[in-house]
Coordinates of C-alpha atoms in Angstrom, one line a residue:
X1 CA 81.3 69.9 90.0
X2 CA 83.0 73.2 89.6
X3 CA 85.8 74.2 92.0
X4 CA 83.6 77.1 93.2
X5 CA 81.0 74.5 94.4
X6 CA 83.4 72.3 96.3
X7 CA 83.7 74.3 99.6
X8 CA 81.7 76.7 101.6
X9 CA 83.2 80.1 100.6
X10 CA 82.5 81.7 104.0
X11 CA 86.2 81.6 105.0
X12 CA 87.3 83.1 101.8
X13 CA 84.6 85.8 102.0
X14 CA 85.9 86.6 105.4
X15 CA 89.5 86.7 104.2
X16 CA 88.5 89.3 101.7
X17 CA 87.1 91.5 104.5
X18 CA 90.3 90.9 106.5
X19 CA 92.5 92.0 103.5
X20 CA 90.5 95.2 103.3
X21 CA 90.7 95.8 107.0
X22 CA 94.5 95.4 106.9
X23 CA 96.0 98.0 104.6
X24 CA 99.1 98.3 106.9
X25 CA 100.6 95.9 109.5
X26 CA 99.2 98.1 112.3
X27 CA 95.7 97.7 110.9
X28 CA 96.2 93.9 110.4
X29 CA 97.2 93.2 114.0
X30 CA 94.4 95.5 115.3
X31 CA 91.9 93.5 113.2
X32 CA 93.4 90.2 114.4
X33 CA 93.1 91.4 118.1
X34 CA 89.5 92.4 117.6
X35 CA 88.6 89.0 116.2
X36 CA 90.4 87.2 119.1
X37 CA 88.7 89.4 121.7
X38 CA 85.3 88.2 120.3
X39 CA 86.2 84.7 121.5
X40 CA 87.4 85.8 124.9
X41 CA 91.1 86.8 124.4
X42 CA 92.3 89.8 126.3
X43 CA 95.3 92.0 125.8
X44 CA 98.2 92.0 128.3
X45 CA 100.7 94.8 128.5
X46 CA 104.4 93.9 128.4
X47 CA 105.0 96.5 131.1
X48 CA 102.7 94.7 133.6
X49 CA 103.2 91.7 135.7
X50 CA 101.6 88.6 134.1
X51 CA 99.2 86.3 135.8
X52 CA 99.3 82.5 135.3
X53 CA 95.6 82.2 134.5
X54 CA 94.1 80.1 131.9
X55 CA 92.4 81.4 128.8
X56 CA 93.4 83.5 125.8
X57 CA 95.8 86.4 125.9
X58 CA 97.7 88.5 123.4
X59 CA 100.5 91.1 123.2
X60 CA 100.5 93.9 120.6
X61 CA 103.8 95.6 119.6
X62 CA 103.7 97.8 116.6
X63 CA 102.8 95.7 113.6
X64 CA 103.2 92.4 115.4
X65 CA 100.9 90.3 117.6
X66 CA 101.6 87.2 119.7
X67 CA 98.5 85.4 121.0
X68 CA 98.2 82.3 123.0
X69 CA 95.6 80.2 124.8
X70 CA 96.4 78.4 128.1
X71 CA 94.0 75.4 128.5
X72 CA 92.8 74.1 131.9
X73 CA 95.4 71.8 133.5
X74 CA 98.4 73.2 131.5
X75 CA 101.7 72.6 133.3
X76 CA 104.5 75.1 133.3
X77 CA 106.5 72.7 131.1
X78 CA 103.6 72.2 128.6
X79 CA 105.0 72.6 125.1
X80 CA 103.7 75.1 122.6
X81 CA 102.3 74.7 119.1
X82 CA 103.0 77.8 117.2
X83 CA 101.6 79.2 113.9
X84 CA 104.1 81.8 112.6
X85 CA 103.3 84.4 109.9
X86 CA 104.1 88.0 109.0
X87 CA 101.9 91.0 108.7
X88 CA 104.0 93.2 106.2
X89 CA 103.9 93.2 102.4
X90 CA 106.3 94.8 99.9
X91 CA 105.1 98.3 99.1
X92 CA 105.9 102.0 99.1
X93 CA 106.5 103.8 102.4
X94 CA 106.3 107.6 103.0
X95 CA 109.5 109.3 103.8
X96 CA 110.2 111.5 106.9
X97 CA 109.9 114.7 104.7
X98 CA 107.1 113.7 102.5
X99 CA 106.1 116.9 100.7
X100 CA 107.7 116.9 97.2
X101 CA 106.8 118.0 93.7
X102 CA 108.0 118.9 90.2
X103 CA 106.8 120.9 87.2
X104 CA 103.6 122.0 89.0
X105 CA 102.7 118.5 90.3
X106 CA 102.4 117.9 94.0
X107 CA 104.0 114.6 95.0
X108 CA 104.7 112.4 98.0
X109 CA 108.2 111.3 98.6
X110 CA 108.3 107.5 99.2
X111 CA 110.8 104.7 99.8
X112 CA 110.5 101.3 98.3
X113 CA 109.9 98.7 101.0
X114 CA 111.0 95.1 100.4
X115 CA 111.2 93.3 97.0
X116 CA 108.1 94.7 95.5
X117 CA 107.2 94.4 91.8
X118 CA 107.6 98.1 91.0
X119 CA 105.6 98.1 87.7
X120 CA 102.5 96.8 89.6
X121 CA 102.2 100.1 91.4
X122 CA 102.0 102.1 88.2
X123 CA 98.7 103.7 87.1
X124 CA 96.9 102.3 90.1
X125 CA 94.6 104.2 92.4
X126 CA 96.2 104.3 95.8
X127 CA 95.0 105.2 99.3
X128 CA 97.2 105.9 102.3
X129 CA 97.2 104.1 105.6
X130 CA 99.3 103.5 108.7
X131 CA 99.7 105.1 112.1
X132 CA 100.4 108.5 113.5
X133 CA 102.4 108.9 116.7
X134 CA 101.2 111.8 118.9
X135 CA 103.1 114.0 121.2
X136 CA 102.0 112.1 124.3
X137 CA 103.4 108.8 122.8
X138 CA 100.1 107.4 121.8
X139 CA 99.3 106.1 118.3
X140 CA 96.3 106.7 116.0
X141 CA 95.5 104.4 113.1
X142 CA 94.5 106.1 109.9
X143 CA 93.1 104.7 106.7
X144 CA 92.3 106.9 103.7
X145 CA 90.7 104.3 101.6
X146 CA 90.0 106.2 98.4
X147 CA 91.9 107.3 95.3
X148 CA 94.4 109.8 96.7
X149 CA 97.7 108.9 95.0
X150 CA 98.9 107.6 91.7
X151 CA 102.3 106.7 90.2
X152 CA 101.8 107.7 86.6
X153 CA 103.6 105.7 83.9
X154 CA 105.4 107.4 81.0
X155 CA 103.3 107.3 77.8
X156 CA 104.4 104.8 75.1
X157 CA 104.8 107.8 72.7
X158 CA 107.6 109.0 74.9
X159 CA 109.3 105.6 75.3
X160 CA 108.8 103.5 72.2
X161 CA 110.9 100.7 73.6
X162 CA 108.9 100.2 76.8
X163 CA 107.4 96.9 75.7
X164 CA 110.9 95.5 75.0
X165 CA 111.9 96.1 78.6
X166 CA 111.0 98.7 81.2
X167 CA 113.6 99.9 83.7
X168 CA 112.2 101.9 86.7
X169 CA 114.5 104.1 88.8
X170 CA 113.3 103.7 92.4
X171 CA 114.1 107.3 93.2
X172 CA 113.0 109.2 90.1
X173 CA 110.1 107.1 88.8
X174 CA 108.1 105.9 91.8
X175 CA 107.1 109.1 93.5
X176 CA 103.2 109.3 93.4
X177 CA 101.3 112.5 92.5
X178 CA 98.4 113.7 94.7
X179 CA 97.6 117.1 93.2
X180 CA 98.6 120.3 91.5
X181 CA 100.2 123.5 92.7
X182 CA 103.0 124.7 95.0
X183 CA 104.6 122.3 97.5
X184 CA 104.2 123.4 101.1
X185 CA 106.0 121.6 103.9
X186 CA 103.6 119.9 106.3
X187 CA 100.7 119.6 103.8
X188 CA 100.5 115.8 103.6
X189 CA 100.7 115.2 107.4
X190 CA 98.2 118.0 108.0
X191 CA 95.8 116.3 105.6
X192 CA 96.3 112.9 107.1
X193 CA 95.9 114.2 110.7
X194 CA 92.6 115.8 109.7
X195 CA 91.5 112.5 108.3
X196 CA 92.5 110.8 111.5
X197 CA 90.7 113.4 113.6
X198 CA 93.7 114.7 115.4
X199 CA 95.5 118.1 115.5
X200 CA 98.5 118.2 113.1
X201 CA 100.5 120.0 115.8
X202 CA 100.2 116.9 118.0
X203 CA 101.6 114.6 115.3
X204 CA 105.3 114.0 115.9
X205 CA 105.9 110.8 114.0
X206 CA 104.3 108.6 111.3
X207 CA 104.5 105.3 109.6
X208 CA 102.4 105.6 106.4
X209 CA 102.2 103.6 103.2
X210 CA 100.1 103.7 100.0
X211 CA 97.8 100.8 99.3
X212 CA 95.7 99.8 96.3
X213 CA 92.1 100.7 96.9
X214 CA 90.6 98.1 94.5
X215 CA 88.9 95.5 96.7
X216 CA 89.6 91.7 96.5
X217 CA 87.4 89.8 94.1
X218 CA 86.7 86.3 92.9
X219 CA 88.1 85.7 89.4
X220 CA 87.3 83.3 86.5
X221 CA 84.3 81.7 84.9
X222 CA 83.7 79.6 88.0
X223 CA 85.1 82.1 90.4
X224 CA 87.7 79.5 91.5
X225 CA 90.4 82.1 91.9
X226 CA 90.9 85.0 94.3
X227 CA 92.6 88.3 93.4
X228 CA 93.6 90.8 96.0
X229 CA 96.2 92.8 97.8
X230 CA 98.6 91.8 100.6
X231 CA 97.9 88.1 100.3
X232 CA 101.6 87.7 101.1
X233 CA 101.1 87.2 103.9
X234 CA 97.7 88.2 105.3
X235 CA 96.3 84.9 104.0
X236 CA 98.4 83.2 106.7
X237 CA 97.6 85.7 109.4
X238 CA 93.9 85.4 108.8
X239 CA 94.1 81.6 108.8
X240 CA 96.2 81.6 112.0
X241 CA 93.6 83.8 113.7
X242 CA 90.8 81.6 112.6
X243 CA 92.6 78.5 113.7
X244 CA 93.5 79.9 117.1
X245 CA 90.0 81.1 117.7
X246 CA 88.6 77.7 116.7
X247 CA 90.7 75.7 119.1
X248 CA 90.2 78.2 122.0
X249 CA 86.4 78.0 121.4
X250 CA 86.3 74.3 120.9
X251 CA 85.7 71.4 123.3
X252 CA 88.8 69.5 122.3
X253 CA 91.3 68.7 125.1
X254 CA 94.5 70.5 124.2
X255 CA 97.8 68.8 125.0
X256 CA 99.8 71.9 123.9
X257 CA 99.5 75.6 124.3
X258 CA 98.4 77.0 120.9
X259 CA 100.1 80.2 119.8
X260 CA 99.9 82.6 116.9
X261 CA 103.0 84.8 116.3
X262 CA 102.5 87.3 113.4
X263 CA 105.6 89.4 112.9
X264 CA 106.4 92.6 111.1
X265 CA 109.4 93.4 108.8
X266 CA 109.8 89.9 107.2
X267 CA 110.1 91.5 103.8
X268 CA 113.1 93.6 104.9
X269 CA 114.9 90.8 106.9
X270 CA 113.0 90.5 110.2
X271 CA 115.7 92.3 112.2
X272 CA 113.6 94.6 114.4
X273 CA 111.9 94.5 117.8
X274 CA 108.7 93.4 116.0
X275 CA 110.4 91.1 113.6
X276 CA 110.9 87.3 113.8
X277 CA 114.7 87.9 114.5
X278 CA 113.8 90.0 117.5
X279 CA 113.1 88.9 121.1
X280 CA 109.3 89.2 121.1
X281 CA 108.3 85.5 120.7
X282 CA 111.0 84.2 123.1
X283 CA 110.0 86.8 125.7
X284 CA 106.3 85.9 125.5
X285 CA 106.9 82.1 125.7
X286 CA 109.3 82.6 128.6
X287 CA 107.0 84.9 130.6
X288 CA 104.1 82.5 130.0
X289 CA 106.0 79.7 131.6
X290 CA 107.2 81.8 134.5
X291 CA 103.7 83.3 135.1
X292 CA 102.4 79.7 135.6
X293 CA 105.0 79.2 138.3
X294 CA 107.6 77.6 136.0
X295 CA 111.4 77.6 136.3
X296 CA 114.1 77.8 133.7
X297 CA 114.1 74.0 133.6
X298 CA 110.3 74.1 132.8
X299 CA 111.0 76.6 130.0
X300 CA 113.7 74.5 128.5
X301 CA 111.4 71.5 128.6
X302 CA 108.5 73.4 127.0
X303 CA 110.7 74.8 124.2
X304 CA 112.2 71.4 123.5
X305 CA 108.8 69.9 122.9
X306 CA 107.5 72.9 120.8
X307 CA 106.8 72.9 117.1
X308 CA 106.2 75.8 114.8
X309 CA 104.4 75.9 111.4
X310 CA 105.8 78.9 109.7
X311 CA 103.1 79.8 107.2
X312 CA 103.9 82.1 104.3
X313 CA 102.9 82.2 100.7
X314 CA 104.8 80.2 98.1
X315 CA 104.9 79.9 94.3
X316 CA 102.2 78.2 92.3
X317 CA 103.4 76.9 89.0
X318 CA 103.1 79.7 86.4
X319 CA 101.4 78.7 83.2
X320 CA 103.6 81.1 81.1
X321 CA 106.9 80.4 82.8
X322 CA 106.7 76.7 83.8
X323 CA 110.4 76.2 83.0
X324 CA 111.2 78.5 86.0
X325 CA 109.9 75.8 88.3
X326 CA 111.4 72.5 89.4
X327 CA 110.2 70.0 86.8
X328 CA 108.8 67.5 89.3
X329 CA 107.3 70.0 91.8
X330 CA 104.5 72.0 90.4
X331 CA 102.2 73.3 93.1
X332 CA 98.7 74.1 91.7
X333 CA 96.0 76.5 92.8
X334 CA 93.3 74.9 94.9
X335 CA 95.6 71.9 95.4
X336 CA 95.9 72.5 99.1
X337 CA 98.6 74.1 101.2
X338 CA 102.3 73.6 100.2
X339 CA 105.2 72.2 102.2
X340 CA 108.3 74.3 101.4
X341 CA 111.6 72.5 101.3
X342 CA 115.2 73.7 100.8
X343 CA 118.1 71.6 101.9
X344 CA 120.3 74.7 102.3
X345 CA 117.9 75.9 105.1
X346 CA 116.3 78.7 103.2
X347 CA 113.2 76.9 104.5
X348 CA 113.4 75.1 107.9
X349 CA 111.5 71.9 106.8
X350 CA 113.2 68.5 107.3
X351 CA 111.8 65.0 107.1
X352 CA 110.5 65.0 110.7
X353 CA 108.7 68.3 110.0
X354 CA 107.2 66.8 106.9
X355 CA 105.7 64.1 109.0
X356 CA 104.2 66.7 111.4
X357 CA 102.6 68.6 108.5
X358 CA 101.4 65.5 106.8
X359 CA 99.7 64.3 110.1
X360 CA 97.9 67.7 110.5
X361 CA 96.6 67.6 106.9
X362 CA 95.5 64.0 107.3
X363 CA 93.6 64.8 110.4
X364 CA 92.0 67.8 108.7
X365 CA 91.2 65.8 105.6
X366 CA 93.2 68.3 103.5
X367 CA 95.3 67.5 100.4
X368 CA 98.7 69.1 100.4
X369 CA 101.6 69.7 97.9
X370 CA 105.4 70.2 98.0
X371 CA 107.4 73.1 96.7
X372 CA 111.1 73.0 95.9
X373 CA 112.9 75.6 93.9
X374 CA 114.5 74.9 90.5
X375 CA 118.2 74.2 91.2
X376 CA 119.1 77.0 88.7
X377 CA 117.1 79.6 90.5
X378 CA 117.8 81.3 93.9
X379 CA 115.4 80.3 96.7
X380 CA 113.6 82.8 98.8
X381 CA 113.2 82.5 102.5
X382 CA 110.8 83.4 105.3
X383 CA 110.6 83.5 109.1
X384 CA 111.0 79.7 109.5
X385 CA 114.8 79.4 109.6
X386 CA 115.0 82.5 111.8
X387 CA 112.5 81.1 114.3
X388 CA 114.2 77.7 114.3
X389 CA 117.7 79.1 114.8
X390 CA 116.8 81.9 117.3
X391 CA 114.7 79.8 119.6
X392 CA 115.8 76.2 119.0
X393 CA 112.3 75.3 117.9
X394 CA 111.5 72.6 115.4
X395 CA 110.0 74.6 112.5
X396 CA 108.2 73.6 109.3
X397 CA 107.7 76.0 106.4
X398 CA 104.3 75.8 104.7
X399 CA 101.8 78.2 103.0
X400 CA 99.5 78.8 100.1
X401 CA 100.6 78.7 96.5
X402 CA 100.0 82.0 94.7
X403 CA 100.9 83.8 91.5
X404 CA 102.1 87.4 91.2
X405 CA 103.9 87.3 94.5
X406 CA 105.1 90.7 95.7
X407 CA 102.7 92.4 93.3
X408 CA 100.4 95.1 94.4
X409 CA 97.6 92.6 93.6
X410 CA 98.2 88.8 93.9
X411 CA 96.3 85.7 92.9
X412 CA 95.5 82.4 94.6
X413 CA 93.0 79.5 94.4
X414 CA 89.9 80.6 96.2
X415 CA 89.7 77.3 98.2
X416 CA 93.3 77.2 99.4
X417 CA 92.9 79.7 102.3
X418 CA 90.1 77.6 103.7
X419 CA 92.2 74.4 103.4
X420 CA 95.2 76.1 105.1
X421 CA 93.0 77.2 108.0
X422 CA 91.7 73.7 108.5
X423 CA 95.3 72.3 108.5
X424 CA 96.4 74.9 111.0
X425 CA 93.5 74.1 113.3
X426 CA 94.3 70.4 113.2
X427 CA 98.0 71.2 114.0
X428 CA 97.1 73.5 117.0
X429 CA 94.8 70.8 118.3
X430 CA 97.7 68.4 118.4

C-alpha cells in the first residue's frame, strides 16, 4: 500500500487551505479564530472584565492568539494542558518608507525578517499581505494574492562563478521590483489601501510582507509529500486549532483546561508583547483562574500541574546531507511527529516530558521519532525553553520533520500533519 493510501487526506487538504489563508501572522490568527468560532468559541477583549463561565474563549493580540476551553466542573485550581506554536515565518518585511527604485525600475524597500534562506526568494512570483492601521486605531487585513513583486536574480552571464557559491547582500540584492517608471512617495501604500478598500489618507501605519503566491501541492509519484509555504510553523498552528476544536466538541470528560497559545515573533527572538517571551500567556492563564473565583494559591496550584507541548517544525534527515545529522537520530518524513531533545536546553524536553509525549502518541496510536542535533552543529531553538523558564511550566518540544526549513517553500511528509494533530488531541484530552 502506498503512503498516499494510508490515511484520509482530509486533514492535509485542510492544512493546504489554512496555509493559503495565512500569508501573514495576522491572517493566520484570524483564520484560527474563525475556525474556533464555528465550534462555539467566542472572543474576549483584554480590556473587559472576564466572566468565569464555561466554554471556549480566545484572545487576539496582533499576530498572536490564545484560546482555551473551560469544561463543566472545572475548579479554579484545575491545571492547563497547553499546545504552544508560533504564527510567523522568516520572510521579507516592507520598510516604513517603502517606495524605492533604481535605473528606471520601481522597487519596494524591504527588511529581512528572521533567518530566511535568501536565495529561495529569488525569481519567485510574490504577493503582498499584512495589516493596515487606520487613523482611528482600527486594523484592516489585506492580501494581494497575485504576482505583484519579484526579486530578480543576476543572470549567469554577468556572474560566471554563481554556481560555485552565491553571496547575497541583504540590502542591495533583496529589494523586489514591482514596475517601471519614476518613484513617487506614497505609491505603494496608496495601491495597497485601494486593494483593502480604504482611503490612503486614513492609513497611518502598516505591517506588510511579501509571500509566494504558488499554492501548496502534493508532490511525488504517490503524492506522499507536501510542498508549501510557511509550514514553519503553520503546520503546528493548524494542528493545534484542530485538536482544540476536537476536544471542545467531543464528549470526553476533560481533567484539564485545554489551551492553544500561538505566538508571533518566534523567528526574531520572541521578545515582544505578542511573543512567547512576553506576558500574554501568563496574563491569560492568571485571569482565567481569577475569573473562576480563584486566588493566587489556586493559580500557583494550576500552573504547577500544567504541561505544555511546544510544537514547531524540526529537521528531517536530508538525503543529500545525511552527514549533517546525528548518526543515530534520523527523523524521516511520514514517520510521525518528532520529540526534540537538547541537554543544553535549546529544547525544553527532559525524560519526564518524553514520557508525557510518548503517552499521548500511544493513546492516539501514532508512531513518533526523536531528533537530536549533531554534536558538531549548533542547535536551533523555539518557544519551548522560553515558555518553561518564563512561566515555570513543564514543557516538551515536539513537531513535524521537514526539509527546506526557512525556505520560501518547505517540504514535509503528507501524513505527518495528520499524525501530529492526533497526538495533540490525545494530549489535550489528558
